[in-house]
């Protein structure tokens, strides 16, 4: 396979960015990186030092897209908060790997997607905790709402080899409830606008 | 004016309303009381065109055939339902919902400044925490708070017929006073009609009904005034219906 040149960036002070042009980010001890993007960040790897923090907020409305992101929580107390929402008209696939490589590491991974037609949306979340990395906290929440025929899938994977962790995951694929739509319509909102409100609301959760 | 004639409603094979008749003239206050499961909430939702129900009969509001309309069209005719169990919707705020509803009704974007002002006023008048204006609808609200929130919706949407499905249940005495005061004030300003579904005469003490109906087994079986509500409180449904029937003979 043709590997593109891996350029690496070192984060040694707190930073907020709104686009990503490197493939590897090393976040040094006690530093914080915040990424707010609405364009594909392709494939990236993040390595976190002790007490460091990574916040990724992604709100997409893209054509066909595929991404794989790897987050290595290498330092004690390192933490990632990943809030992703996507409005989908074309096939999309998102893989996220979170490796808890030290004690007291925290990951909070939230994926929300609304699929407007019969395209396929895939959320693949792989979280791992190796033996000995006690007191780690893992949270995965992946939700997809489909408006048409469902072809989407969620693969929530937890690979945990340590007892002393707090892990939870939720994965659902569903539709907006008819009660929600009825409630909004009783206020005089037509069905189309009611669904628009629900879509925006769903994609906004976690922002 | 609301006219309901020989309304029959069923879900799947279950018959719920079995030939119900009711007329509400502009400005009138009607109360409906009746045992659990008798079809009171069903009636309110059928008027709002809940698609879960199969419907036969006549329901007209100001001459318009409601049974041919969609829920949002009925609402825009001026009918407002405060549901017995208001749901919560994650991610959609009260402000978003009401602003959208008003914009659709006016056919254009509304003046945001005026809107927020009016909404904040409504919150104040209901003694309700204004910080929840922009949080998810009813999310984390108690049963009583959800009821108050419905009245905020009523004040903003300015209906001409208000259906209150057990607005009083789960509401403490002080809040029931606040809710009643707001409804009465709005009624005075607008001459709206009211249909109050309740199990208790308490709310009717504040909002005096012109008519009290007893509904049983999918029909209105008796109509009277406020005293009928008191008699129900004292004697229960069976006795209230039967006793009066005897005196008529
Ligand atoms: N959507 C529905 N699907 C199935 N059954 C229904 C539905 N709606 C109402 N019913 C049934 O119809 C009957 C009347 O219900 P409804 O909620 O209208 O009663 P109610 O008079 O409002 O009672 P309560 O005083 O307890 O609120 C009940 O037996 C109920 O189970
Ligand atoms: Mg009811």
Tab-separated table of C-alpha atoms and ligand atoms in Angstrom:
chain	number	residue	atom	x	y	z
A	1	UNK	CA	0.000	0.000	0.000
A	2	UNK	CA	1.161	3.494	-0.768
A	3	UNK	CA	1.756	5.207	2.532
A	4	UNK	CA	1.621	8.937	2.469
A	5	UNK	CA	4.391	10.663	4.319
A	6	UNK	CA	3.534	10.662	7.998
A	7	UNK	CA	4.141	14.128	9.319
A	8	UNK	CA	4.157	14.523	12.999
A	9	UNK	CA	3.272	17.458	15.161
A	10	UNK	CA	4.251	17.937	18.772
A	11	UNK	CA	1.779	19.746	21.011
A	12	UNK	CA	3.726	21.225	23.910
A	13	UNK	CA	1.302	23.955	24.882
A	14	UNK	CA	-2.513	24.184	24.959
A	15	UNK	CA	-3.881	24.602	21.464
A	16	UNK	CA	-7.226	24.962	19.705
A	17	UNK	CA	-7.303	24.136	15.995
A	18	UNK	CA	-10.019	24.053	13.366
A	19	UNK	CA	-8.320	21.853	10.822
A	20	UNK	CA	-5.883	18.996	10.818
A	21	UNK	CA	-2.950	18.686	8.457
A	22	UNK	CA	-0.753	16.196	10.243
A	23	UNK	CA	-1.078	12.467	10.601
A	24	UNK	CA	0.446	12.057	14.038
A	25	UNK	CA	-0.016	14.306	17.033
A	26	UNK	CA	2.058	13.896	20.161
A	27	UNK	CA	0.388	15.714	23.024
A	28	UNK	CA	2.992	16.280	25.729
A	29	UNK	CA	2.441	15.959	29.484
A	30	UNK	CA	-0.122	18.391	30.941
A	31	UNK	CA	-1.048	19.796	27.518
A	32	UNK	CA	-4.480	20.095	25.953
A	33	UNK	CA	-5.445	19.935	22.294
A	34	UNK	CA	-8.930	20.948	21.144
A	35	UNK	CA	-9.969	20.187	17.590
A	36	UNK	CA	-13.173	21.654	16.141
A	37	UNK	CA	-13.737	20.522	12.568
A	38	UNK	CA	-16.449	20.216	9.979
A	39	UNK	CA	-14.241	18.691	7.277
A	40	UNK	CA	-12.820	15.189	7.010
A	41	UNK	CA	-9.681	14.641	9.065
A	42	UNK	CA	-8.868	11.375	7.260
A	43	UNK	CA	-6.616	9.085	9.226
A	44	UNK	CA	-4.796	10.413	12.247
A	45	UNK	CA	-3.097	9.108	15.341
A	46	UNK	CA	-2.974	10.892	18.674
A	47	UNK	CA	-0.514	10.010	21.410
A	48	UNK	CA	-1.288	11.472	24.816
A	49	UNK	CA	1.186	12.067	27.638
A	50	UNK	CA	0.577	12.206	31.403
A	51	UNK	CA	-2.374	14.410	32.433
A	52	UNK	CA	-2.897	15.503	28.864
A	53	UNK	CA	-6.270	16.037	27.235
A	54	UNK	CA	-7.674	15.732	23.742
A	55	UNK	CA	-11.075	17.102	22.757
A	56	UNK	CA	-12.372	16.426	19.283
A	57	UNK	CA	-15.639	18.020	18.132
A	58	UNK	CA	-16.619	16.976	14.633
A	59	UNK	CA	-19.837	18.020	12.931
A	60	UNK	CA	-20.021	16.689	9.404
A	61	UNK	CA	-22.249	17.056	6.414
A	62	UNK	CA	-20.036	15.404	3.832
A	63	UNK	CA	-20.143	13.298	0.701
A	64	UNK	CA	-18.749	9.779	0.724
A	65	UNK	CA	-16.145	9.524	3.476
A	66	UNK	CA	-13.994	7.103	5.396
A	67	UNK	CA	-11.864	7.817	8.450
A	68	UNK	CA	-9.807	5.880	10.930
A	69	UNK	CA	-8.577	7.574	14.064
A	70	UNK	CA	-6.341	6.041	16.698
A	71	UNK	CA	-5.995	7.512	20.144
A	72	UNK	CA	-3.276	6.183	22.416
A	73	UNK	CA	-3.834	7.163	26.038
A	74	UNK	CA	-0.195	6.562	26.937
A	75	UNK	CA	0.106	8.805	29.993
A	76	UNK	CA	-1.376	8.496	33.467
A	77	UNK	CA	-4.680	10.450	33.739
A	78	UNK	CA	-4.781	11.228	30.048
A	79	UNK	CA	-8.244	11.817	28.662
A	80	UNK	CA	-10.086	12.025	25.355
A	81	UNK	CA	-13.552	13.453	24.684
A	82	UNK	CA	-14.732	12.709	21.183
A	83	UNK	CA	-18.049	14.237	20.107
A	84	UNK	CA	-19.028	13.395	16.592
A	85	UNK	CA	-22.211	14.066	14.677
A	86	UNK	CA	-22.826	13.494	11.010
A	87	UNK	CA	-25.684	14.135	8.604
A	88	UNK	CA	-25.441	11.427	5.992
A	89	UNK	CA	-26.546	11.306	2.347
A	90	UNK	CA	-23.691	9.062	1.067
A	91	UNK	CA	-21.938	5.961	2.369
A	92	UNK	CA	-19.629	6.724	5.282
A	93	UNK	CA	-17.430	4.677	7.547
A	94	UNK	CA	-15.796	5.827	10.784
A	95	UNK	CA	-13.393	3.723	12.775
A	96	UNK	CA	-12.013	4.880	16.066
A	97	UNK	CA	-9.461	2.983	18.117
A	98	UNK	CA	-8.911	3.980	21.710
A	99	UNK	CA	-6.083	2.291	23.569
A	100	UNK	CA	-5.958	2.753	27.317
A	101	UNK	CA	-2.225	2.212	27.775
A	102	UNK	CA	-1.896	3.553	31.308
A	103	UNK	CA	-3.752	3.778	34.609
A	104	UNK	CA	-6.590	6.259	35.281
A	105	UNK	CA	-7.142	7.003	31.637
A	106	UNK	CA	-10.525	8.251	30.445
A	107	UNK	CA	-12.252	7.969	27.087
A	108	UNK	CA	-15.639	9.375	26.237
A	109	UNK	CA	-16.631	8.558	22.659
A	110	UNK	CA	-19.926	9.859	21.284
A	111	UNK	CA	-21.130	9.221	17.744
A	112	UNK	CA	-24.441	10.478	16.431
A	113	UNK	CA	-25.554	10.042	12.849
A	114	UNK	CA	-28.725	10.744	10.922
A	115	UNK	CA	-29.033	8.883	7.641
A	116	UNK	CA	-31.358	10.716	5.283
A	117	UNK	CA	-31.710	8.015	2.594
A	118	UNK	CA	-30.717	4.364	2.271
A	119	UNK	CA	-26.955	5.015	2.399
A	120	UNK	CA	-24.769	3.038	4.754
A	121	UNK	CA	-23.258	4.606	7.855
A	122	UNK	CA	-20.781	2.572	9.880
A	123	UNK	CA	-19.506	3.371	13.345
A	124	UNK	CA	-16.744	1.051	14.504
A	125	UNK	CA	-15.478	1.779	17.977
A	126	UNK	CA	-12.644	-0.321	19.381
A	127	UNK	CA	-11.657	0.430	22.958
A	128	UNK	CA	-8.985	-1.614	24.689
A	129	UNK	CA	-7.611	-1.766	28.206
A	130	UNK	CA	-4.568	-3.934	28.847
A	131	UNK	CA	-4.129	-5.737	32.146
A	132	UNK	CA	-2.855	-3.507	34.935
A	133	UNK	CA	-4.312	-0.239	33.647
A	134	UNK	CA	-6.590	0.120	36.636
A	135	UNK	CA	-9.103	2.880	37.333
A	136	UNK	CA	-9.667	3.588	33.691
A	137	UNK	CA	-13.058	4.868	32.553
A	138	UNK	CA	-14.495	4.061	29.136
A	139	UNK	CA	-17.721	5.393	27.743
A	140	UNK	CA	-18.974	4.709	24.231
A	141	UNK	CA	-22.274	5.954	22.900
A	142	UNK	CA	-23.164	5.427	19.272
A	143	UNK	CA	-26.594	6.244	17.949
A	144	UNK	CA	-27.910	6.277	14.424
A	145	UNK	CA	-31.306	7.506	13.301
A	146	UNK	CA	-32.434	6.314	9.900
A	147	UNK	CA	-35.142	8.069	7.919
A	148	UNK	CA	-35.363	5.489	5.152
A	149	UNK	CA	-34.381	1.824	4.709
A	150	UNK	CA	-31.711	0.854	7.210
A	151	UNK	CA	-28.336	-0.286	5.905
A	152	UNK	CA	-26.245	1.130	8.716
A	153	UNK	CA	-24.242	-0.722	11.330
A	154	UNK	CA	-22.567	-0.040	14.637
A	155	UNK	CA	-19.780	-2.229	15.982
A	156	UNK	CA	-19.064	-1.321	19.568
A	157	UNK	CA	-16.074	-3.344	20.714
A	158	UNK	CA	-14.605	-3.381	24.192
A	159	UNK	CA	-11.400	-5.374	24.678
A	160	UNK	CA	-10.836	-5.292	28.403
A	161	UNK	CA	-8.260	-7.347	30.245
A	162	UNK	CA	-8.513	-5.608	33.615
A	163	UNK	CA	-11.197	-5.871	36.288
A	164	UNK	CA	-10.797	-2.482	37.896
A	165	UNK	CA	-12.293	-0.367	35.103
A	166	UNK	CA	-15.579	1.435	34.629
A	167	UNK	CA	-16.816	0.644	31.143
A	168	UNK	CA	-20.147	1.341	29.520
A	169	UNK	CA	-21.418	1.341	26.015
A	170	UNK	CA	-24.664	2.041	24.244
A	171	UNK	CA	-25.367	1.405	20.607
A	172	UNK	CA	-28.707	1.970	18.953
A	173	UNK	CA	-30.063	2.288	15.455
A	174	UNK	CA	-33.615	3.539	15.270
A	175	UNK	CA	-36.099	6.082	14.057
A	176	UNK	CA	-37.645	9.209	15.514
A	177	UNK	CA	-40.608	8.207	17.632
A	178	UNK	CA	-44.095	8.948	16.388
A	179	UNK	CA	-44.898	10.425	19.836
A	180	UNK	CA	-42.155	13.039	19.436
A	181	UNK	CA	-43.411	13.967	15.975
A	182	UNK	CA	-47.036	14.095	17.191
A	183	UNK	CA	-46.111	16.296	20.164
A	184	UNK	CA	-44.377	18.846	17.920
A	185	UNK	CA	-47.236	18.735	15.412
A	186	UNK	CA	-49.788	19.505	18.148
A	187	UNK	CA	-47.965	22.817	18.526
A	188	UNK	CA	-48.729	23.628	14.879
A	189	UNK	CA	-45.457	22.443	13.335
A	190	UNK	CA	-45.822	20.482	10.104
A	191	UNK	CA	-44.282	17.034	9.857
A	192	UNK	CA	-41.354	18.089	7.680
A	193	UNK	CA	-40.328	20.883	10.059
A	194	UNK	CA	-40.904	18.638	13.075
A	195	UNK	CA	-38.445	16.113	11.652
A	196	UNK	CA	-35.973	18.911	10.873
A	197	UNK	CA	-36.150	20.032	14.514
A	198	UNK	CA	-35.591	16.470	15.690
A	199	UNK	CA	-32.612	16.009	13.322
A	200	UNK	CA	-30.944	19.211	14.486
A	201	UNK	CA	-31.673	18.332	18.096
A	202	UNK	CA	-30.210	14.863	17.747
A	203	UNK	CA	-27.070	16.105	16.029
A	204	UNK	CA	-26.647	18.848	18.619
A	205	UNK	CA	-26.660	16.540	21.615
A	206	UNK	CA	-23.196	16.434	23.100
A	207	UNK	CA	-22.086	19.637	21.413
B	1	UNK	CA	-67.350	26.506	17.992
B	2	UNK	CA	-66.580	22.798	18.349
B	3	UNK	CA	-69.177	20.286	17.248
B	4	UNK	CA	-68.788	16.569	17.834
B	5	UNK	CA	-71.534	14.259	16.614
B	6	UNK	CA	-71.796	10.519	17.053
B	7	UNK	CA	-68.034	10.099	17.359
B	8	UNK	CA	-66.888	6.492	17.263
B	9	UNK	CA	-63.234	5.706	17.818
B	10	UNK	CA	-61.344	2.452	17.891
B	11	UNK	CA	-57.789	1.155	18.065
B	12	UNK	CA	-57.192	-2.122	16.271
B	13	UNK	CA	-60.351	-3.997	17.307
B	14	UNK	CA	-60.950	-2.177	20.565
B	15	UNK	CA	-63.864	0.251	20.586
B	16	UNK	CA	-63.084	3.243	22.814
B	17	UNK	CA	-65.561	6.020	21.963
B	18	UNK	CA	-69.036	4.782	21.162
B	19	UNK	CA	-71.101	7.624	19.745
B	20	UNK	CA	-70.007	10.697	21.677
B	21	UNK	CA	-71.760	14.059	21.266
B	22	UNK	CA	-70.432	17.393	22.481
B	23	UNK	CA	-70.834	21.050	21.525
B	24	UNK	CA	-68.650	23.822	22.839
B	25	UNK	CA	-69.622	27.369	21.938
B	26	UNK	CA	-67.055	30.140	21.820
B	27	UNK	CA	-66.037	31.245	25.272
B	28	UNK	CA	-67.681	28.353	27.109
B	29	UNK	CA	-65.938	26.286	29.744
B	30	UNK	CA	-66.689	22.575	29.755
B	31	UNK	CA	-65.350	19.938	32.104
B	32	UNK	CA	-65.272	16.224	31.455
B	33	UNK	CA	-64.976	13.787	34.339
B	34	UNK	CA	-65.114	10.039	34.212
B	35	UNK	CA	-63.533	6.811	35.424
B	36	UNK	CA	-60.076	5.709	34.357
B	37	UNK	CA	-59.903	4.165	30.911
B	38	UNK	CA	-63.201	5.585	29.756
B	39	UNK	CA	-61.736	7.418	26.755
B	40	UNK	CA	-61.169	11.009	27.910
B	41	UNK	CA	-57.576	11.257	26.703
B	42	UNK	CA	-58.529	9.405	23.553
B	43	UNK	CA	-61.124	12.101	22.820
B	44	UNK	CA	-58.531	14.841	23.272
B	45	UNK	CA	-56.034	13.114	20.995
B	46	UNK	CA	-58.626	12.331	18.355
B	47	UNK	CA	-59.484	16.036	18.181
B	48	UNK	CA	-55.744	16.613	17.573
B	49	UNK	CA	-55.823	13.964	14.820
B	50	UNK	CA	-53.605	11.334	16.417
B	51	UNK	CA	-53.197	8.810	13.607
B	52	UNK	CA	-53.283	5.821	15.931
B	53	UNK	CA	-57.068	5.962	16.085
B	54	UNK	CA	-59.687	4.937	13.517
B	55	UNK	CA	-62.411	7.508	13.584
B	56	UNK	CA	-66.013	7.763	12.416
B	57	UNK	CA	-68.520	10.592	12.949
B	58	UNK	CA	-68.373	14.385	12.780
B	59	UNK	CA	-65.828	16.691	14.389
B	60	UNK	CA	-65.983	20.287	13.217
B	61	UNK	CA	-64.295	23.405	14.507
B	62	UNK	CA	-65.575	26.759	13.264
B	63	UNK	CA	-67.119	24.902	10.342
B	64	UNK	CA	-63.894	23.129	9.307
B	65	UNK	CA	-63.906	19.347	9.062
B	66	UNK	CA	-61.173	18.368	11.481
B	67	UNK	CA	-61.278	14.719	10.543
B	68	UNK	CA	-59.921	15.673	7.111
B	69	UNK	CA	-56.973	17.591	8.567
B	70	UNK	CA	-53.508	16.787	9.865
B	71	UNK	CA	-52.448	17.430	13.462
B	72	UNK	CA	-50.499	20.596	12.673
B	73	UNK	CA	-53.412	22.004	10.657
B	74	UNK	CA	-55.776	21.450	13.593
B	75	UNK	CA	-53.304	23.199	15.888
B	76	UNK	CA	-53.116	26.146	13.499
B	77	UNK	CA	-56.915	26.361	13.505
B	78	UNK	CA	-56.409	27.439	17.121
B	79	UNK	CA	-56.849	24.235	19.109
B	80	UNK	CA	-54.292	23.563	21.819
B	81	UNK	CA	-53.903	20.333	23.764
B	82	UNK	CA	-52.015	20.154	27.031
B	83	UNK	CA	-51.425	16.416	27.154
B	84	UNK	CA	-51.920	14.246	30.210
B	85	UNK	CA	-48.346	12.978	29.908
B	86	UNK	CA	-46.181	15.603	28.182
B	87	UNK	CA	-43.116	13.883	26.746
B	88	UNK	CA	-39.531	15.090	26.779
B	89	UNK	CA	-37.495	15.583	23.625
B	90	UNK	CA	-33.719	15.499	23.846
B	91	UNK	CA	-31.909	18.190	21.907
B	92	UNK	CA	-34.947	20.313	20.999
B	93	UNK	CA	-35.579	23.309	23.258
B	94	UNK	CA	-38.852	24.933	24.194
B	95	UNK	CA	-37.647	28.080	22.463
B	96	UNK	CA	-36.804	26.196	19.228
B	97	UNK	CA	-40.162	24.493	19.217
B	98	UNK	CA	-42.276	27.568	19.938
B	99	UNK	CA	-40.300	29.797	17.576
B	100	UNK	CA	-40.737	27.258	14.775
B	101	UNK	CA	-44.442	26.894	15.547
B	102	UNK	CA	-45.005	30.660	15.495
B	103	UNK	CA	-42.938	31.180	12.327
B	104	UNK	CA	-44.935	28.544	10.476
B	105	UNK	CA	-48.185	30.104	11.605
B	106	UNK	CA	-47.137	33.612	10.579
B	107	UNK	CA	-45.602	32.349	7.334
B	108	UNK	CA	-42.363	34.231	8.007
B	109	UNK	CA	-39.559	34.438	10.529
B	110	UNK	CA	-40.708	36.123	13.688
B	111	UNK	CA	-39.099	38.989	15.526
B	112	UNK	CA	-36.646	37.221	17.821
B	113	UNK	CA	-36.334	40.016	20.349
B	114	UNK	CA	-40.082	40.245	20.800
B	115	UNK	CA	-40.364	36.471	20.937
B	116	UNK	CA	-37.736	36.012	23.646
B	117	UNK	CA	-39.252	38.853	25.646
B	118	UNK	CA	-42.684	37.319	25.519
B	119	UNK	CA	-41.343	33.866	26.337
B	120	UNK	CA	-39.412	35.173	29.322
B	121	UNK	CA	-42.562	36.905	30.524
B	122	UNK	CA	-44.509	33.670	30.257
B	123	UNK	CA	-41.846	31.923	32.336
B	124	UNK	CA	-42.040	34.659	34.941
B	125	UNK	CA	-45.815	34.537	35.125
B	126	UNK	CA	-45.662	30.804	35.757
B	127	UNK	CA	-42.891	31.227	38.288
B	128	UNK	CA	-40.748	28.939	36.130
B	129	UNK	CA	-36.967	28.806	35.879
B	130	UNK	CA	-35.978	30.864	32.808
B	131	UNK	CA	-32.709	28.957	32.470
B	132	UNK	CA	-34.644	26.106	30.928
B	133	UNK	CA	-35.794	28.158	27.934
B	134	UNK	CA	-32.943	26.805	25.843
B	135	UNK	CA	-32.639	23.328	27.344
B	136	UNK	CA	-34.293	20.207	25.961
B	137	UNK	CA	-38.101	20.111	26.129
B	138	UNK	CA	-39.218	18.738	29.511
B	139	UNK	CA	-35.899	16.914	29.955
B	140	UNK	CA	-35.297	16.334	33.649
B	141	UNK	CA	-38.602	18.025	34.550
B	142	UNK	CA	-40.922	16.632	37.211
B	143	UNK	CA	-44.507	15.745	36.353
B	144	UNK	CA	-45.810	19.046	37.723
B	145	UNK	CA	-43.148	21.097	35.951
B	146	UNK	CA	-44.102	19.481	32.653
B	147	UNK	CA	-47.688	20.629	33.189
B	148	UNK	CA	-46.565	24.190	33.806
B	149	UNK	CA	-44.470	24.030	30.675
B	150	UNK	CA	-47.578	23.185	28.657
B	151	UNK	CA	-49.225	26.364	29.928
B	152	UNK	CA	-46.199	28.336	28.736
B	153	UNK	CA	-46.831	26.809	25.306
B	154	UNK	CA	-50.489	27.818	25.536
B	155	UNK	CA	-49.641	31.428	26.386
B	156	UNK	CA	-47.259	31.682	23.437
B	157	UNK	CA	-49.441	29.971	20.822
B	158	UNK	CA	-52.620	31.832	21.772
B	159	UNK	CA	-55.266	29.213	20.958
B	160	UNK	CA	-59.018	29.759	20.745
B	161	UNK	CA	-59.893	26.325	22.162
B	162	UNK	CA	-57.813	24.896	24.966
B	163	UNK	CA	-58.013	21.254	25.943
B	164	UNK	CA	-56.469	20.515	29.326
B	165	UNK	CA	-56.036	16.786	29.915
B	166	UNK	CA	-55.524	16.435	33.667
B	167	UNK	CA	-53.470	19.610	33.879
B	168	UNK	CA	-54.083	19.404	37.644
B	169	UNK	CA	-52.735	15.923	38.346
B	170	UNK	CA	-49.283	15.866	39.887
B	171	UNK	CA	-49.446	19.625	40.541
B	172	UNK	CA	-49.114	20.973	44.091
B	173	UNK	CA	-51.689	23.403	45.539
B	174	UNK	CA	-49.614	26.541	45.020
B	175	UNK	CA	-48.765	25.664	41.452
B	176	UNK	CA	-52.359	24.738	40.693
B	177	UNK	CA	-53.276	28.277	41.727
B	178	UNK	CA	-50.584	29.720	39.472
B	179	UNK	CA	-51.650	27.555	36.535
B	180	UNK	CA	-55.334	28.406	37.026
B	181	UNK	CA	-54.569	32.105	37.322
B	182	UNK	CA	-52.673	32.067	34.037
B	183	UNK	CA	-55.412	30.175	32.247
B	184	UNK	CA	-58.115	32.511	33.559
B	185	UNK	CA	-56.118	35.590	32.611
B	186	UNK	CA	-55.589	34.285	29.091
B	187	UNK	CA	-59.243	33.319	28.789
B	188	UNK	CA	-60.276	36.822	29.798
B	189	UNK	CA	-57.997	38.399	27.188
B	190	UNK	CA	-58.943	36.028	24.373
B	191	UNK	CA	-62.444	34.682	25.097
B	192	UNK	CA	-61.056	31.220	24.323
B	193	UNK	CA	-63.149	28.139	25.104
B	194	UNK	CA	-61.930	25.514	27.513
B	195	UNK	CA	-62.335	21.764	27.750
B	196	UNK	CA	-61.025	20.613	31.102
B	197	UNK	CA	-60.540	16.902	31.662
B	198	UNK	CA	-60.106	16.205	35.351
B	199	UNK	CA	-60.719	13.785	38.182
B	200	UNK	CA	-61.019	16.471	40.856
B	201	UNK	CA	-63.352	19.455	41.377
B	202	UNK	CA	-60.457	21.430	42.840
B	203	UNK	CA	-59.371	23.050	39.570
B	204	UNK	CA	-63.029	23.737	38.755
B	205	UNK	CA	-63.239	25.827	41.886
B	206	UNK	CA	-60.736	28.212	40.299
B	207	UNK	CA	-61.973	27.869	36.728
B	208	UNK	CA	-65.744	27.652	37.048
B	209	UNK	CA	-67.218	25.487	34.286
B	210	UNK	CA	-70.439	26.281	32.491
B	211	UNK	CA	-71.020	22.554	32.008
B	212	UNK	CA	-69.759	19.404	33.676
B	213	UNK	CA	-70.052	16.167	31.707
B	214	UNK	CA	-69.694	12.679	33.021
B	215	UNK	CA	-68.188	10.301	30.534
B	216	UNK	CA	-68.486	6.585	30.929
B	217	UNK	CA	-67.759	3.710	28.613
B	218	UNK	CA	-67.007	5.918	25.614
B	219	UNK	CA	-69.991	8.252	25.866
B	220	UNK	CA	-71.173	11.306	27.720
B	221	UNK	CA	-73.797	9.909	30.056
B	222	UNK	CA	-74.737	12.976	32.042
B	223	UNK	CA	-74.359	16.735	31.893
B	224	UNK	CA	-74.779	19.210	34.703
B	225	UNK	CA	-73.065	22.170	36.304
B	226	UNK	CA	-70.361	22.600	38.945
B	227	UNK	CA	-72.560	20.837	41.514
B	228	UNK	CA	-72.323	17.634	39.510
B	229	UNK	CA	-68.559	17.710	40.007
B	230	UNK	CA	-69.058	18.079	43.755
B	231	UNK	CA	-71.538	15.225	43.802
B	232	UNK	CA	-69.005	13.009	42.018
B	233	UNK	CA	-66.407	13.881	44.632
B	234	UNK	CA	-68.801	12.909	47.395
B	235	UNK	CA	-70.630	9.925	45.951
B	236	UNK	CA	-68.474	8.532	43.149
B	237	UNK	CA	-69.470	8.056	39.519
B	238	UNK	CA	-72.016	5.254	39.746
B	239	UNK	CA	-74.084	6.935	42.435
B	240	UNK	CA	-73.904	10.353	40.771
B	241	UNK	CA	-75.291	9.017	37.538
B	242	UNK	CA	-77.868	6.660	39.024
B	243	UNK	CA	-79.141	8.913	41.810
B	244	UNK	CA	-80.017	11.726	39.439
B	245	UNK	CA	-81.623	9.289	37.003
B	246	UNK	CA	-83.939	8.151	39.790
B	247	UNK	CA	-85.002	11.646	40.723
B	248	UNK	CA	-85.931	12.249	37.094
B	249	UNK	CA	-88.365	9.380	37.004
C	1	LIG	N1	-53.204	4.101	21.313
C	1	LIG	C1	-53.882	3.166	22.013
C	1	LIG	N2	-53.648	1.861	21.795
C	1	LIG	C2	-54.313	0.918	22.502
C	1	LIG	N3	-55.236	1.183	23.416
C	1	LIG	C3	-55.522	2.466	23.682
C	1	LIG	C4	-54.845	3.518	22.999
C	1	LIG	N4	-55.316	4.696	23.458
C	1	LIG	C5	-56.231	4.372	24.396
C	1	LIG	N5	-56.352	3.043	24.520
C	1	LIG	C6	-57.268	2.347	25.447
C	1	LIG	O1	-58.501	3.004	25.433
C	1	LIG	C7	-59.048	3.130	26.735
C	1	LIG	C8	-59.268	4.598	27.063
C	1	LIG	O2	-58.017	5.221	27.285
C	1	LIG	P1	-57.873	6.757	27.669
C	1	LIG	O3	-56.452	7.028	27.851
C	1	LIG	O4	-58.595	7.565	26.652
C	1	LIG	O5	-58.644	6.782	29.070
C	1	LIG	P2	-58.876	8.000	30.065
C	1	LIG	O6	-60.344	8.185	30.187
C	1	LIG	O7	-58.094	9.178	29.636
C	1	LIG	O8	-58.316	7.394	31.427
C	1	LIG	P3	-57.502	8.101	32.644
C	1	LIG	O9	-58.536	8.758	33.518
C	1	LIG	O10	-56.871	6.960	33.346
C	1	LIG	O11	-56.536	9.057	32.074
C	1	LIG	C9	-58.085	2.427	27.666
C	1	LIG	O12	-58.526	1.126	27.889
C	1	LIG	C10	-56.794	2.413	26.892
C	1	LIG	O13	-56.013	1.308	27.216
C	2	LIG	MG1	-56.502	10.174	30.425
